[in-house]
Amino acid sequence: MANRFKNCLLIDDNYIDNFVTRKILEASNFADNITVVRSAQEAISALSNGTIKPDVIFLDVRMPGMGGFEFLEDYDKIDIDKSGIKIFMLSSSLDPLDMRKSTDNKYITQFIHKPLTQKALEELSQ
Protein backbone atom coordinates (compact mmCIF):
# COMPACT_ATOMS: atom_id res chain seq x y z
CA MET A 1 0.00 0.00 0.00
CA ALA A 2 1.37 3.40 -1.00
CA ASN A 3 1.91 6.07 1.60
CA ARG A 4 -0.89 8.64 1.70
CA PHE A 5 1.35 11.58 2.57
CA LYS A 6 4.94 12.57 1.88
CA ASN A 7 5.80 14.46 5.07
CA CYS A 8 4.06 14.11 8.42
CA LEU A 9 4.80 16.38 11.39
CA LEU A 10 3.88 15.20 14.88
CA ILE A 11 3.82 17.97 17.52
CA ASP A 12 3.46 16.61 21.05
CA ASP A 13 5.45 17.09 24.25
CA ASN A 14 4.77 13.56 25.56
CA TYR A 15 7.49 11.04 24.70
CA ILE A 16 5.26 7.96 25.17
CA ASP A 17 2.45 9.42 23.05
CA ASN A 18 4.97 10.27 20.33
CA PHE A 19 6.40 6.75 20.41
CA VAL A 20 2.96 5.11 20.11
CA THR A 21 1.68 7.52 17.46
CA ARG A 22 4.85 7.17 15.37
CA LYS A 23 4.66 3.35 15.49
CA ILE A 24 1.03 3.41 14.33
CA LEU A 25 1.83 5.85 11.52
CA GLU A 26 4.81 3.74 10.41
CA ALA A 27 2.87 0.46 10.56
CA SER A 28 0.13 1.90 8.38
CA ASN A 29 2.54 3.41 5.82
CA PHE A 30 0.84 6.73 6.47
CA ALA A 31 3.73 8.95 5.29
CA ASP A 32 7.14 8.68 3.66
CA ASN A 33 8.73 10.81 6.37
CA ILE A 34 7.60 11.35 9.97
CA THR A 35 9.16 14.20 11.93
CA VAL A 36 8.51 14.48 15.66
CA VAL A 37 8.95 17.72 17.59
CA ARG A 38 8.24 18.08 21.28
CA SER A 39 7.27 21.75 21.36
CA ALA A 40 5.00 23.98 19.36
CA GLN A 41 7.67 26.70 19.35
CA GLU A 42 10.13 24.33 17.68
CA ALA A 43 7.50 23.43 15.08
CA ILE A 44 6.74 27.10 14.28
CA SER A 45 10.45 27.80 13.90
CA ALA A 46 10.99 24.79 11.59
CA LEU A 47 7.94 25.67 9.50
CA SER A 48 8.97 29.33 9.27
CA ASN A 49 12.49 28.63 8.07
CA GLY A 50 11.44 25.82 5.72
CA THR A 51 13.27 23.04 7.60
CA ILE A 52 10.01 21.08 7.72
CA LYS A 53 7.47 21.09 4.87
CA PRO A 54 4.65 18.80 5.98
CA ASP A 55 1.50 17.94 4.13
CA VAL A 56 -0.07 16.62 7.34
CA ILE A 57 0.34 17.67 10.99
CA PHE A 58 -0.82 15.91 14.16
CA LEU A 59 -1.07 18.56 16.87
CA ASP A 60 -1.53 18.08 20.61
CA VAL A 61 -3.79 20.54 22.47
CA ARG A 62 -2.06 20.75 25.85
CA MET A 63 1.68 21.40 25.86
CA PRO A 64 3.87 23.51 28.15
CA GLY A 65 4.79 26.96 26.89
CA MET A 66 2.74 27.04 23.72
CA GLY A 67 -0.29 24.79 23.40
CA GLY A 68 -2.02 23.64 20.25
CA PHE A 69 -4.35 26.61 19.92
CA GLU A 70 -1.50 29.08 20.50
CA PHE A 71 0.44 27.18 17.82
CA LEU A 72 -2.47 27.76 15.43
CA GLU A 73 -2.41 31.50 16.15
CA ASP A 74 1.30 31.68 15.27
CA TYR A 75 0.81 29.28 12.34
CA ASP A 76 -1.74 31.70 10.90
CA LYS A 77 0.91 34.47 10.93
CA ILE A 78 3.79 32.63 9.26
CA ASP A 79 4.30 33.11 5.55
CA ILE A 80 4.19 29.61 4.07
CA ASP A 81 1.88 27.89 1.61
CA LYS A 82 -0.72 26.27 3.86
CA SER A 83 -3.09 25.15 1.09
CA GLY A 84 -2.00 21.51 1.01
CA ILE A 85 -1.50 21.00 4.75
CA LYS A 86 -4.03 18.99 6.77
CA ILE A 87 -3.91 19.47 10.54
CA PHE A 88 -5.40 16.89 12.87
CA MET A 89 -5.83 17.90 16.50
CA LEU A 90 -4.71 14.83 18.46
CA SER A 91 -5.55 15.08 22.14
CA SER A 92 -6.64 13.27 25.26
CA SER A 93 -8.71 16.34 26.19
CA LEU A 94 -12.38 15.66 26.84
CA ASP A 95 -13.14 19.36 27.22
CA PRO A 96 -16.07 20.23 24.92
CA LEU A 97 -14.57 23.71 24.50
CA ASP A 98 -11.39 22.20 22.99
CA MET A 99 -13.47 20.18 20.53
CA ARG A 100 -15.58 23.21 19.62
CA LYS A 101 -12.50 25.43 19.19
CA SER A 102 -10.91 22.84 16.91
CA THR A 103 -14.11 22.52 14.85
CA ASP A 104 -14.27 26.30 14.50
CA ASN A 105 -10.62 26.66 13.48
CA LYS A 106 -10.11 26.97 9.72
CA TYR A 107 -6.89 24.96 9.80
CA ILE A 108 -8.12 21.92 11.74
CA THR A 109 -9.32 19.07 9.54
CA GLN A 110 -10.48 16.86 12.39
CA PHE A 111 -10.25 16.35 16.17
CA ILE A 112 -8.96 12.88 17.12
CA HIS A 113 -8.89 11.46 20.63
CA LYS A 114 -5.65 9.90 21.88
CA PRO A 115 -4.37 7.35 21.54
CA LEU A 116 -4.26 7.29 17.76
CA THR A 117 -5.44 3.93 16.46
CA GLN A 118 -5.28 2.16 13.13
CA LYS A 119 -9.07 2.47 12.90
CA ALA A 120 -8.92 6.24 13.50
CA LEU A 121 -6.32 6.57 10.74
CA GLU A 122 -8.53 4.68 8.33
CA GLU A 123 -11.48 6.96 9.16
CA LEU A 124 -9.62 10.26 8.65
CA SER A 125 -11.30 12.75 6.38
CA GLN A 126 -9.98 12.48 2.87
Tab-separated table of C-alpha atoms in Angstrom, residues 2-8 29-33 54-56 58 84-86 88 124-126:
chain	number	residue	atom	x	y	z
A	2	ALA	CA	1.372	3.398	-1.002
A	3	ASN	CA	1.912	6.074	1.596
A	4	ARG	CA	-0.892	8.641	1.705
A	5	PHE	CA	1.348	11.576	2.566
A	6	LYS	CA	4.936	12.567	1.881
A	7	ASN	CA	5.804	14.457	5.074
A	8	CYS	CA	4.056	14.114	8.424
A	29	ASN	CA	2.538	3.413	5.819
A	30	PHE	CA	0.841	6.734	6.471
A	31	ALA	CA	3.725	8.950	5.286
A	32	ASP	CA	7.138	8.681	3.656
A	33	ASN	CA	8.727	10.813	6.374
A	54	PRO	CA	4.651	18.798	5.980
A	55	ASP	CA	1.497	17.938	4.131
A	56	VAL	CA	-0.068	16.615	7.337
A	58	PHE	CA	-0.822	15.912	14.157
A	84	GLY	CA	-1.998	21.513	1.007
A	85	ILE	CA	-1.499	20.998	4.752
A	86	LYS	CA	-4.028	18.993	6.768
A	88	PHE	CA	-5.404	16.894	12.869
A	124	LEU	CA	-9.618	10.256	8.651
A	125	SER	CA	-11.296	12.750	6.383
A	126	GLN	CA	-9.976	12.483	2.873
